[in-house]
Short mmCIF file of C-alpha atoms in Angstrom, two decimals:
data_model
loop_
_atom_site.label_atom_id
_atom_site.label_comp_id
_atom_site.label_asym_id
_atom_site.label_seq_id
_atom_site.Cartn_x
_atom_site.Cartn_y
_atom_site.Cartn_z
CA MET D 1 14.14 -11.11 -51.58
CA ARG D 2 12.65 -9.83 -54.78
CA LYS D 3 14.51 -7.68 -55.51
CA LEU D 4 17.56 -10.30 -54.90
CA ILE D 5 16.23 -13.07 -56.84
CA ALA D 6 15.42 -10.87 -59.41
CA SER D 7 19.27 -9.18 -59.91
CA LEU D 8 20.81 -12.60 -59.43
CA ALA D 9 18.79 -13.93 -62.58
CA LEU D 10 19.87 -10.83 -64.43
CA GLY D 11 23.47 -11.40 -63.41
CA LEU D 12 23.38 -14.75 -64.53
CA ALA D 13 21.90 -13.50 -67.80
CA ALA D 14 25.18 -10.95 -68.09
CA PHE D 15 28.00 -14.04 -67.71
CA GLY D 16 25.86 -16.18 -70.54
CA LEU D 17 24.44 -18.44 -68.48
CA LEU D 18 21.11 -17.47 -69.49
CA GLY D 19 19.66 -16.20 -72.05
CA VAL D 20 18.00 -12.59 -71.51
CA SER D 21 14.59 -13.91 -72.20
CA HIS D 22 14.79 -16.46 -70.23
CA ALA D 23 16.37 -14.49 -67.48
CA GLN D 24 13.61 -11.93 -67.38
CA GLU D 25 11.64 -14.70 -67.20
CA ALA D 26 13.07 -16.22 -64.09
CA ALA D 27 13.19 -12.41 -62.79
CA ALA D 28 9.43 -11.87 -62.99
CA SER D 29 8.50 -15.58 -62.05
CA ALA D 30 10.66 -15.26 -58.78
CA ALA D 31 9.02 -11.58 -58.26
CA GLU D 32 5.59 -12.98 -58.03
CA VAL D 33 6.98 -15.88 -55.58
CA ALA D 34 7.82 -13.39 -53.54
CA SER D 35 5.26 -10.77 -53.91
CA ALA D 36 2.84 -13.83 -52.86
CA ALA D 37 4.95 -15.35 -49.71
CA ALA D 38 4.71 -11.68 -48.93
CA LEU D 39 1.14 -11.27 -48.90
CA ALA D 40 0.76 -15.10 -46.94
CA VAL D 41 3.42 -14.15 -44.26
CA ALA D 42 1.65 -10.78 -43.91
CA ALA D 43 -1.81 -12.10 -43.74
CA ALA D 44 -1.08 -14.55 -41.16
CA SER D 45 0.56 -11.97 -39.09
CA GLU D 46 -2.77 -10.21 -38.79
CA ALA D 47 -4.42 -13.45 -38.11
CA ALA D 48 -2.47 -14.69 -35.33
CA PRO D 49 -2.68 -13.02 -31.92
CA ALA D 50 -0.38 -9.97 -30.40
CA ALA D 51 2.16 -12.08 -28.25
CA ALA D 52 1.75 -11.27 -24.78
CA PRO D 53 4.41 -9.03 -23.19
CA VAL D 54 7.30 -10.31 -21.34
CA PRO D 55 7.54 -8.93 -18.16
CA ASN D 56 11.04 -7.47 -17.31
CA LYS D 57 13.34 -9.37 -14.69
CA GLY D 58 14.71 -6.91 -12.95
CA ASP D 59 11.06 -5.49 -12.36
CA THR D 60 10.06 -8.60 -11.36
CA ALA D 61 12.71 -9.23 -8.71
CA TRP D 62 12.36 -5.54 -7.09
CA MET D 63 8.71 -6.29 -6.58
CA MET D 64 9.69 -9.70 -4.96
CA VAL D 65 12.45 -8.05 -2.59
CA SER D 66 10.10 -5.63 -1.94
CA THR D 67 7.54 -7.79 -0.90
CA LEU D 68 9.73 -9.94 1.34
CA LEU D 69 11.04 -6.16 3.16
CA VAL D 70 7.26 -5.11 3.86
CA ILE D 71 6.97 -8.27 5.79
CA LEU D 72 9.94 -7.74 7.74
CA MET D 73 7.79 -4.64 8.23
CA THR D 74 5.19 -6.26 10.12
CA VAL D 75 6.73 -9.57 11.54
CA PRO D 76 9.04 -8.79 13.63
CA GLY D 77 8.91 -4.72 13.07
CA LEU D 78 5.55 -3.42 13.77
CA ALA D 79 5.36 -6.63 16.35
CA LEU D 80 8.86 -5.75 18.20
CA PHE D 81 7.64 -2.02 17.90
CA TYR D 82 4.49 -2.10 19.74
CA GLY D 83 4.85 -5.19 22.27
CA GLY D 84 7.96 -3.15 23.55
CA LEU D 85 5.66 -0.58 24.42
CA VAL D 86 3.15 -2.62 26.42
CA ARG D 87 3.47 -3.54 29.83
CA SER D 88 5.68 -6.85 30.53
CA LYS D 89 2.92 -8.75 31.30
CA ASN D 90 1.05 -7.95 27.89
CA MET D 91 4.30 -8.40 25.72
CA LEU D 92 3.29 -12.15 23.95
CA SER D 93 -0.37 -11.13 23.55
CA VAL D 94 0.85 -8.08 21.32
CA LEU D 95 3.27 -10.10 19.07
CA MET D 96 0.28 -12.61 18.61
CA GLN D 97 -1.89 -10.46 17.41
CA VAL D 98 0.27 -8.77 15.10
CA MET D 99 1.20 -12.15 13.61
CA VAL D 100 -2.16 -13.76 13.57
CA THR D 101 -3.82 -10.99 12.03
CA PHE D 102 -1.25 -10.52 9.56
CA SER D 103 -1.82 -14.13 8.76
CA LEU D 104 -5.20 -14.32 8.15
CA ILE D 105 -5.29 -10.91 6.35
CA VAL D 106 -3.24 -12.89 4.31
CA VAL D 107 -5.08 -15.95 3.64
CA LEU D 108 -8.66 -13.88 3.11
CA TRP D 109 -6.61 -11.90 0.27
CA PHE D 110 -6.15 -15.06 -1.50
CA ILE D 111 -9.35 -16.44 -1.29
CA TYR D 112 -11.22 -12.87 -2.29
CA GLY D 113 -9.39 -9.98 -0.68
CA TYR D 114 -7.32 -9.55 -4.21
CA SER D 115 -10.32 -9.84 -6.61
CA LEU D 116 -12.89 -7.96 -4.71
CA ALA D 117 -9.67 -5.27 -4.38
CA PHE D 118 -8.38 -5.19 -8.12
CA THR D 119 -10.15 -6.28 -10.79
CA GLU D 120 -13.31 -4.41 -12.41
CA GLY D 121 -16.45 -3.82 -10.92
CA ASN D 122 -17.76 -0.57 -10.09
CA ALA D 123 -16.94 2.67 -8.18
CA TYR D 124 -16.23 1.17 -5.13
CA ILE D 125 -15.89 -2.40 -4.97
CA GLY D 126 -13.98 -5.17 -7.69
CA GLY D 127 -15.63 -8.19 -9.10
CA LEU D 128 -15.47 -12.22 -8.47
CA ASP D 129 -12.28 -12.57 -11.74
CA ARG D 130 -9.86 -13.58 -9.31
CA LEU D 131 -11.48 -15.30 -6.52
CA PHE D 132 -9.26 -17.82 -5.22
CA MET D 133 -6.77 -16.54 -7.69
CA LYS D 134 -8.85 -18.17 -10.49
CA GLY D 135 -6.90 -17.42 -13.95
CA ILE D 136 -3.74 -15.38 -12.36
CA TRP D 137 -1.74 -18.45 -14.37
CA ASP D 138 -1.70 -21.67 -15.90
CA ASN D 139 -0.57 -24.38 -14.31
CA ALA D 140 -1.77 -27.05 -17.67
CA ALA D 141 0.66 -24.15 -20.17
CA GLY D 142 3.18 -23.10 -17.31
CA THR D 143 1.81 -19.23 -18.31
CA PHE D 144 1.02 -16.58 -15.94
CA ALA D 145 -0.95 -13.80 -15.89
CA ASN D 146 0.66 -9.90 -16.69
CA ALA D 147 -0.33 -7.13 -14.03
CA ALA D 148 0.24 -3.45 -15.80
CA THR D 149 2.77 -1.25 -14.13
CA PHE D 150 2.40 2.80 -14.30
CA SER D 151 4.36 2.35 -17.63
CA LYS D 152 2.88 1.72 -21.22
CA GLY D 153 4.01 -2.11 -21.84
CA VAL D 154 5.83 -2.81 -18.86
CA TYR D 155 4.41 -5.69 -16.46
CA ILE D 156 4.94 -7.91 -14.08
CA PRO D 157 3.81 -10.98 -13.38
CA GLU D 158 0.17 -10.52 -11.24
CA ILE D 159 1.19 -12.96 -9.26
CA VAL D 160 3.33 -10.92 -8.07
CA PHE D 161 1.84 -7.62 -7.54
CA ALA D 162 -0.82 -9.75 -5.99
CA ALA D 163 1.61 -11.36 -3.11
CA PHE D 164 2.74 -7.55 -3.33
CA GLN D 165 -0.70 -6.25 -1.94
CA ALA D 166 -1.32 -9.02 0.57
CA THR D 167 1.39 -7.26 2.29
CA PHE D 168 -0.20 -4.14 2.35
CA ALA D 169 -3.89 -5.74 3.50
CA GLY D 170 -2.06 -7.49 6.27
CA ILE D 171 0.59 -4.77 7.74
CA THR D 172 -3.37 -2.08 7.45
CA CYS D 173 -5.01 -4.79 9.83
CA ALA D 174 -2.04 -5.05 12.26
CA LEU D 175 -1.59 -1.55 13.01
CA ILE D 176 -4.97 -1.17 14.48
CA VAL D 177 -4.08 -3.65 16.94
CA GLY D 178 -2.12 -1.09 18.84
CA ALA D 179 -5.12 1.09 19.99
CA PHE D 180 -6.80 -1.29 21.69
CA ALA D 181 -3.80 -3.60 22.90
CA GLU D 182 -3.93 -4.90 26.80
CA ARG D 183 -7.22 -5.33 27.43
CA ILE D 184 -8.90 -6.73 24.23
CA LYS D 185 -9.71 -10.61 23.67
CA PHE D 186 -8.08 -12.30 21.18
CA SER D 187 -11.43 -13.83 19.36
CA ALA D 188 -12.33 -10.27 19.36
CA VAL D 189 -9.75 -9.42 17.30
CA LEU D 190 -9.45 -11.66 14.66
CA LEU D 191 -13.18 -11.61 13.98
CA PHE D 192 -13.20 -7.52 13.78
CA MET D 193 -10.26 -7.91 11.10
CA VAL D 194 -12.10 -10.33 9.40
CA LEU D 195 -15.12 -7.90 9.64
CA TRP D 196 -13.03 -4.81 8.60
CA PHE D 197 -10.80 -6.40 6.10
CA THR D 198 -14.00 -6.78 4.43
CA PHE D 199 -15.97 -3.47 4.38
CA SER D 200 -13.53 -1.51 4.58
CA TYR D 201 -10.04 -2.14 3.55
CA ILE D 202 -10.75 -3.86 0.21
CA PRO D 203 -12.81 -1.34 -0.43
CA MET D 204 -10.38 2.11 0.06
CA ALA D 205 -7.81 -0.04 -2.05
CA HIS D 206 -10.36 -0.52 -4.64
CA MET D 207 -11.63 3.23 -4.29
CA VAL D 208 -7.84 4.25 -4.15
CA TRP D 209 -5.83 2.10 -6.72
CA PHE D 210 -7.67 0.26 -9.22
CA TRP D 211 -7.39 1.57 -12.54
CA MET D 212 -7.20 0.02 -16.30
CA GLY D 213 -3.67 0.39 -16.44
CA PRO D 214 -1.93 3.10 -19.32
CA ASP D 215 -2.36 0.98 -21.80
CA ALA D 216 -6.05 0.83 -21.69
CA TYR D 217 -5.75 4.53 -23.15
CA SER D 218 -4.85 3.63 -26.64
CA SER D 219 -6.52 6.64 -27.52
CA PRO D 220 -8.66 10.08 -26.31
CA GLU D 221 -12.23 8.28 -27.61
CA VAL D 222 -11.50 5.58 -25.27
CA ALA D 223 -9.95 7.54 -22.33
CA GLU D 224 -13.15 8.84 -20.47
CA ALA D 225 -14.38 5.42 -20.26
CA MET D 226 -11.45 3.97 -19.03
CA THR D 227 -11.12 6.44 -16.12
CA ALA D 228 -15.26 5.60 -15.55
CA LYS D 229 -14.19 2.14 -14.76
CA ALA D 230 -11.77 2.92 -12.09
CA GLY D 231 -12.15 3.32 -8.40
CA LEU D 232 -13.94 6.42 -7.04
CA ILE D 233 -10.79 8.44 -5.53
CA TRP D 234 -8.64 7.48 -8.57
CA GLN D 235 -11.75 8.96 -10.82
CA HIS D 236 -11.04 12.18 -8.56
CA GLY D 237 -7.47 12.21 -9.12
CA ALA D 238 -6.08 11.91 -5.97
CA LEU D 239 -2.20 10.82 -5.63
CA ASP D 240 -1.77 8.42 -2.87
CA PHE D 241 1.48 6.70 -4.21
CA ALA D 242 1.52 3.87 -1.28
CA GLY D 243 -1.34 4.04 1.17
CA GLY D 244 -1.91 7.24 3.10
CA THR D 245 -5.50 6.81 2.98
CA VAL D 246 -6.11 3.45 2.56
CA VAL D 247 -3.43 2.23 5.14
CA HIS D 248 -2.54 4.46 7.25
CA ILE D 249 -5.78 6.96 7.57
CA ASN D 250 -7.67 4.12 7.39
CA ALA D 251 -6.03 1.92 10.08
CA ALA D 252 -6.06 4.51 11.99
CA VAL D 253 -9.75 5.98 12.03
CA ALA D 254 -10.44 2.23 12.98
CA GLY D 255 -8.19 2.22 15.90
CA LEU D 256 -9.59 5.27 17.63
CA VAL D 257 -13.50 4.24 17.11
CA GLY D 258 -11.79 1.40 18.50
CA ALA D 259 -10.17 2.43 21.39
CA TYR D 260 -13.74 4.83 22.08
CA MET D 261 -15.97 1.05 21.95
CA VAL D 262 -13.25 -1.61 23.83
CA GLY D 263 -12.98 1.51 26.87
CA LYS D 264 -10.02 2.46 28.39
CA ARG D 265 -7.74 0.03 30.40
CA ILE D 266 -7.92 0.03 34.32
CA GLY D 267 -6.08 2.43 36.13
CA TYR D 268 -5.57 4.84 32.53
CA GLY D 269 -4.85 8.52 34.13
CA LYS D 270 -4.12 7.10 37.42
CA GLU D 271 -1.64 4.87 36.95
CA ALA D 272 1.64 5.16 34.95
CA PHE D 273 1.55 2.92 31.74
CA THR D 274 5.39 3.07 31.34
CA PRO D 275 6.93 0.98 27.65
CA HIS D 276 8.57 -1.99 29.47
CA SER D 277 11.59 -2.37 26.87
CA LEU D 278 12.28 0.63 24.72
CA THR D 279 15.15 -1.61 23.41
CA LEU D 280 12.77 -3.63 21.63
CA THR D 281 10.61 -0.40 20.31
CA MET D 282 13.72 1.06 18.93
CA VAL D 283 14.97 -2.70 17.12
CA GLY D 284 11.23 -2.24 15.99
CA ALA D 285 11.47 1.22 14.84
CA SER D 286 14.69 0.46 13.17
CA LEU D 287 13.26 -2.71 11.05
CA LEU D 288 10.28 -0.61 9.92
CA TRP D 289 12.50 2.13 8.63
CA VAL D 290 14.14 -0.84 6.36
CA GLY D 291 10.81 -2.23 5.85
CA TRP D 292 9.77 0.46 3.97
CA PHE D 293 11.70 1.38 1.66
CA GLY D 294 10.14 -2.26 -0.06
CA PHE D 295 6.62 -0.66 0.92
CA ASN D 296 7.27 3.11 -0.59
CA ALA D 297 9.61 2.41 -3.23
CA GLY D 298 7.73 -1.04 -4.12
CA SER D 299 4.87 1.01 -5.01
CA ALA D 300 6.50 2.51 -8.00
CA LEU D 301 5.75 -1.88 -9.25
CA GLU D 302 8.99 -0.41 -11.78
CA ALA D 303 13.20 -0.88 -10.76
CA ASN D 304 13.11 2.65 -12.43
CA GLY D 305 13.75 6.59 -11.47
CA PHE D 306 10.13 6.83 -9.63
CA ALA D 307 11.30 3.94 -7.64
CA ALA D 308 14.72 5.57 -6.63
CA LEU D 309 12.80 8.82 -5.95
CA ALA D 310 10.33 6.94 -3.48
CA PHE D 311 13.60 5.19 -1.93
CA ILE D 312 15.63 8.49 -1.60
CA ASN D 313 12.37 10.28 0.13
CA THR D 314 11.78 7.53 2.35
CA PHE D 315 15.37 8.00 3.72
CA ALA D 316 15.32 11.79 4.16
CA ALA D 317 11.95 12.65 5.39
CA THR D 318 12.37 9.77 8.22
CA ALA D 319 15.38 11.47 8.97
CA ALA D 320 13.58 14.48 9.14
CA ALA D 321 10.94 13.25 11.02
CA VAL D 322 13.26 11.84 13.68
CA LEU D 323 14.74 15.32 14.85
CA GLY D 324 11.80 17.63 14.37
CA TRP D 325 10.31 15.15 16.92
CA ILE D 326 13.12 15.29 19.56
CA LEU D 327 13.51 18.98 18.85
CA GLY D 328 10.07 19.36 19.89
CA GLU D 329 10.99 16.83 22.95
CA ALA D 330 13.19 19.17 23.78
CA LEU D 331 11.76 22.16 23.33
CA LEU D 332 8.34 21.19 25.61
CA LYS D 333 10.07 19.15 28.04
CA GLY D 334 13.97 19.57 28.28
CA LYS D 335 15.08 16.27 26.99
CA ALA D 336 14.79 14.43 23.94
CA SER D 337 13.80 10.78 24.17
CA MET D 338 14.39 7.09 22.67
CA LEU D 339 10.72 6.79 22.79
CA GLY D 340 10.73 9.74 20.94
CA ALA D 341 13.29 9.05 18.25
CA ALA D 342 11.30 6.26 17.21
CA SER D 343 7.62 7.72 17.05
CA GLY D 344 9.47 10.60 15.09
CA ALA D 345 10.79 8.14 12.63
CA VAL D 346 6.98 6.15 12.31
CA ALA D 347 5.45 9.37 12.11
CA GLY D 348 8.01 10.70 8.85
CA LEU D 349 7.53 7.03 7.55
CA VAL D 350 4.12 7.59 7.68
CA ALA D 351 3.92 11.14 6.21
CA ILE D 352 5.87 10.38 3.45
CA THR D 353 3.77 7.34 2.20
CA PRO D 354 1.72 9.03 0.08
CA ALA D 355 4.38 11.19 -1.13
CA ALA D 356 6.90 9.10 -2.10
CA GLY D 357 7.38 8.85 -5.84
CA ASN D 358 5.24 12.14 -5.82
CA VAL D 359 6.83 15.43 -4.19
CA GLY D 360 11.30 15.98 -4.45
CA ILE D 361 13.88 15.19 -2.21
CA GLY D 362 12.86 19.35 -0.54
CA GLY D 363 9.47 18.72 -0.49
CA ALA D 364 10.33 14.98 1.21
CA LEU D 365 12.86 16.71 4.27
CA ILE D 366 10.01 19.42 4.99
CA ILE D 367 6.97 17.04 5.31
CA GLY D 368 9.79 14.79 7.36
CA VAL D 369 9.97 17.69 10.02
CA LEU D 370 6.53 18.55 10.05
CA ALA D 371 5.52 15.03 10.77
CA GLY D 372 7.52 15.05 13.89
CA LEU D 373 6.39 18.25 15.19
CA ILE D 374 2.50 17.49 14.60
CA CYS D 375 2.49 13.93 15.29
CA LEU D 376 4.07 15.03 18.39
CA TRP D 377 1.31 17.14 19.08
CA GLY D 378 -1.04 14.23 17.94
CA VAL D 379 0.33 11.73 20.84
CA THR D 380 0.09 14.59 23.44
CA GLY D 381 -1.84 17.39 23.18
CA LEU D 382 -4.78 16.08 20.62
CA LYS D 383 -4.48 13.12 22.31
CA LYS D 384 -6.19 14.67 25.90
CA MET D 385 -9.06 16.58 23.46
CA LEU D 386 -10.35 13.27 21.87
CA GLY D 387 -9.96 11.92 25.04
CA ALA D 388 -9.83 8.16 24.01
CA ASP D 389 -7.24 5.46 25.39
CA ASP D 390 -5.08 5.08 22.33
CA SER D 391 -2.92 2.67 24.01
CA LEU D 392 0.16 2.75 21.54
CA ASP D 393 -0.91 6.07 19.63
CA VAL D 394 -2.11 4.47 16.54
CA PHE D 395 -3.70 7.76 15.89
CA GLY D 396 -2.07 10.28 16.70
CA VAL D 397 0.90 8.66 14.04
CA HIS D 398 -0.57 7.40 11.73
CA GLY D 399 -4.02 9.40 11.19
CA ILE D 400 -2.27 12.58 11.87
CA GLY D 401 1.16 11.40 9.89
CA GLY D 402 -1.63 10.31 6.84
CA ILE D 403 -3.25 13.58 7.08
CA LEU D 404 -0.85 15.55 6.93
CA GLY D 405 0.93 13.50 4.13
CA ALA D 406 -1.75 13.19 2.25
CA LEU D 407 -2.36 16.68 2.15
CA LEU D 408 1.57 18.03 1.73
CA THR D 409 1.63 15.52 -1.56
CA GLY D 410 -1.10 17.91 -2.86
CA VAL D 411 1.22 20.71 -2.37
CA PHE D 412 5.02 19.43 -2.82
CA ASN D 413 3.77 17.14 -5.82
CA SER D 414 4.05 20.86 -7.98
CA PRO D 415 6.80 21.60 -10.59
CA ASN D 416 6.94 24.67 -9.41
CA LEU D 417 7.92 23.38 -5.88
CA GLY D 418 10.60 20.40 -7.24
CA GLY D 419 7.96 17.69 -7.82
CA PRO D 420 7.24 15.45 -10.87
CA SER D 421 3.93 16.77 -11.24
CA LEU D 422 0.87 14.44 -12.29
CA VAL D 423 -0.25 12.50 -15.37
CA SER D 424 -2.82 15.14 -17.36
CA ASP D 425 -3.20 12.86 -20.42
CA TRP D 426 -2.79 9.03 -19.90
CA THR D 427 -3.45 8.63 -23.76
CA THR D 428 -0.07 10.64 -24.39
CA VAL D 429 1.02 10.20 -20.68
CA ALA D 430 1.56 13.83 -21.07
CA MET D 431 1.97 15.73 -17.78
CA VAL D 432 0.37 19.09 -16.15
CA ALA D 433 2.49 21.76 -16.74
CA PRO D 434 3.89 23.88 -14.14
CA ASP D 435 1.76 26.94 -15.37
CA ALA D 436 -1.06 24.57 -15.20
CA TYR D 437 -0.83 23.28 -11.83
CA SER D 438 -2.83 24.18 -9.29
CA ILE D 439 -1.60 23.24 -5.43
CA ALA D 440 -5.36 24.73 -4.25
CA GLY D 441 -7.02 22.42 -6.58
CA GLN D 442 -5.00 19.42 -6.07
CA VAL D 443 -4.85 19.72 -2.05
CA TRP D 444 -9.14 19.91 -2.22
CA ILE D 445 -9.13 16.42 -4.51
CA GLN D 446 -6.47 15.43 -1.65
CA ALA D 447 -9.20 16.41 0.93
CA LYS D 448 -12.09 14.40 -0.60
CA GLY D 449 -9.63 11.50 -0.31
CA VAL D 450 -8.78 11.96 3.20
CA LEU D 451 -12.60 12.72 4.21
CA ILE D 452 -14.11 9.81 1.78
CA THR D 453 -11.83 7.76 3.73
CA ILE D 454 -12.02 9.02 7.73
CA ALA D 455 -15.94 8.43 7.05
CA TRP D 456 -15.78 4.51 5.27
CA SER D 457 -13.67 3.46 7.96
CA GLY D 458 -15.68 5.43 10.49
CA ILE D 459 -18.78 4.06 10.06
CA VAL D 460 -17.41 0.67 8.98
CA SER D 461 -15.53 0.45 12.35
CA LEU D 462 -18.08 1.33 14.27
CA ILE D 463 -20.47 -1.39 13.04
CA ALA D 464 -17.89 -3.95 13.45
CA TYR D 465 -16.91 -3.28 16.75
CA LYS D 466 -20.48 -3.07 17.51
CA ILE D 467 -21.24 -7.06 15.72
CA VAL D 468 -18.29 -8.10 17.72
CA ASP D 469 -19.26 -7.28 21.00
CA VAL D 470 -22.91 -8.45 20.74
CA VAL D 471 -21.62 -11.31 19.62
CA ILE D 472 -18.47 -12.64 21.50
CA GLY D 473 -17.79 -9.72 23.86
CA LEU D 474 -14.76 -7.21 22.69
CA ARG D 475 -13.09 -7.09 26.59
CA VAL D 476 -11.68 -9.19 28.64
CA PRO D 477 -13.09 -9.75 32.10
CA GLU D 478 -11.47 -7.22 34.79
CA GLU D 479 -9.38 -10.25 36.51
CA GLU D 480 -7.73 -11.12 33.53
CA GLU D 481 -6.53 -7.59 32.33
CA ARG D 482 -4.90 -7.03 35.26
CA GLU D 483 -3.42 -10.50 35.68
CA GLY D 484 -2.15 -10.06 31.66
CA LEU D 485 -3.38 -11.21 28.62
CA ASP D 486 -0.92 -13.11 28.14
CA ILE D 487 -1.22 -15.80 30.75
CA THR D 488 -4.93 -15.59 30.66
CA SER D 489 -5.29 -15.38 26.69
CA HIS D 490 -2.06 -17.39 25.52
CA GLY D 491 -0.77 -19.15 28.60
CA GLU D 492 2.57 -18.58 28.94
CA THR D 493 4.83 -15.38 29.08
CA ALA D 494 7.20 -13.18 27.02
CA TYR D 495 10.09 -14.06 30.65
CA HIS D 496 10.61 -15.91 33.41
CA LYS D 497 11.87 -14.36 36.47
#
């Protein structure tokens, strides 16, 4: 600007419109004015706060779709999957337990759960900055708080992130229902869920997933302090893309403890408790598969390449697990079953959850096949060894699949095995080089996360079930169990003859 004014003044002088001396004076004056203006602009820029980053509309849209997909997983997906597996007299009771549990947890999440899980506190639990979703948006100004993703400078509206995470909390608690189906009081389910959600799910979510975000790592000098503010298991460096520990192992341990605490169903081991509708179970498993793309790919928090990697890995591993399970069935029993195929799909989905964006496609296929075979053992051989009446095999599928997936994430994350590696320095977002990646070291970190989850959920679950048993009792009377929970607990039936 300054050069332009000076040149114009000298140009006018050349055409005789100004005297040379006057032209020089004008040019000097213009230079002074322009310099002062530039300094004023610079001072204003320094004084004004930086504009808040604007979330990418594509990322935001993808996260809202992912949230809807996880809701689809639960109601109707999980509800139908579980409902088809029980006897017809208990169909509605399972649907009610899943749907009402999901609804209860979503409400609690927005009251206090989100704040305690995803705000700064200590290594085990967050704070109360977002109690009742306080500060998540300014209704007067019409502005919204932002939530960090995994890329520097990239954000989504925090209100979308909170909704997405609400669905995770809801489905995790609903998964537990399958372990004590057909004999527990409805009121006992709800009281237990409040206690377990508060003291197991929330701390686990904070320990595994809370960190300060990539932009907090602004220089090497602050990196250590930023990591120290993260959740305990995040500090350890454990990889859990979408919830192998937080969701599956956490819920499975709670389910197993519940199966012991509530006791076996009347006639267990003497009567055949065959699923009343494998058709509905297949529909439910299919809805779980579709919804799981939001669960896993949505956990990238952006519509980017890692979301696409999680998407294709979820696709591949699940298909491989179906084949692995029915192959195992054919070898053991001589026949492959529809129940086996549906169970294999869920096993593959569970196992790939922690690995979804952390392994290559080849690793996903191997994880899927192994999940099908090993979870088949989990619901047959291991179940007999444990001696618990885990009605719908929550531990055999979600526990064993979650543990397998968490450990194999440490193996197939290796860039030498086609994995993307992991970030070694969030200041520069540098990745661990292939020759520096230690499979044994990362598997041990993964194992520590698994062990913490098992211990934490186990202890909380034991105490929570005991409190419920003392306060209202866990189990329905024998005559109500024999008649069926649909009629005795809810006064209705799923089918009219």
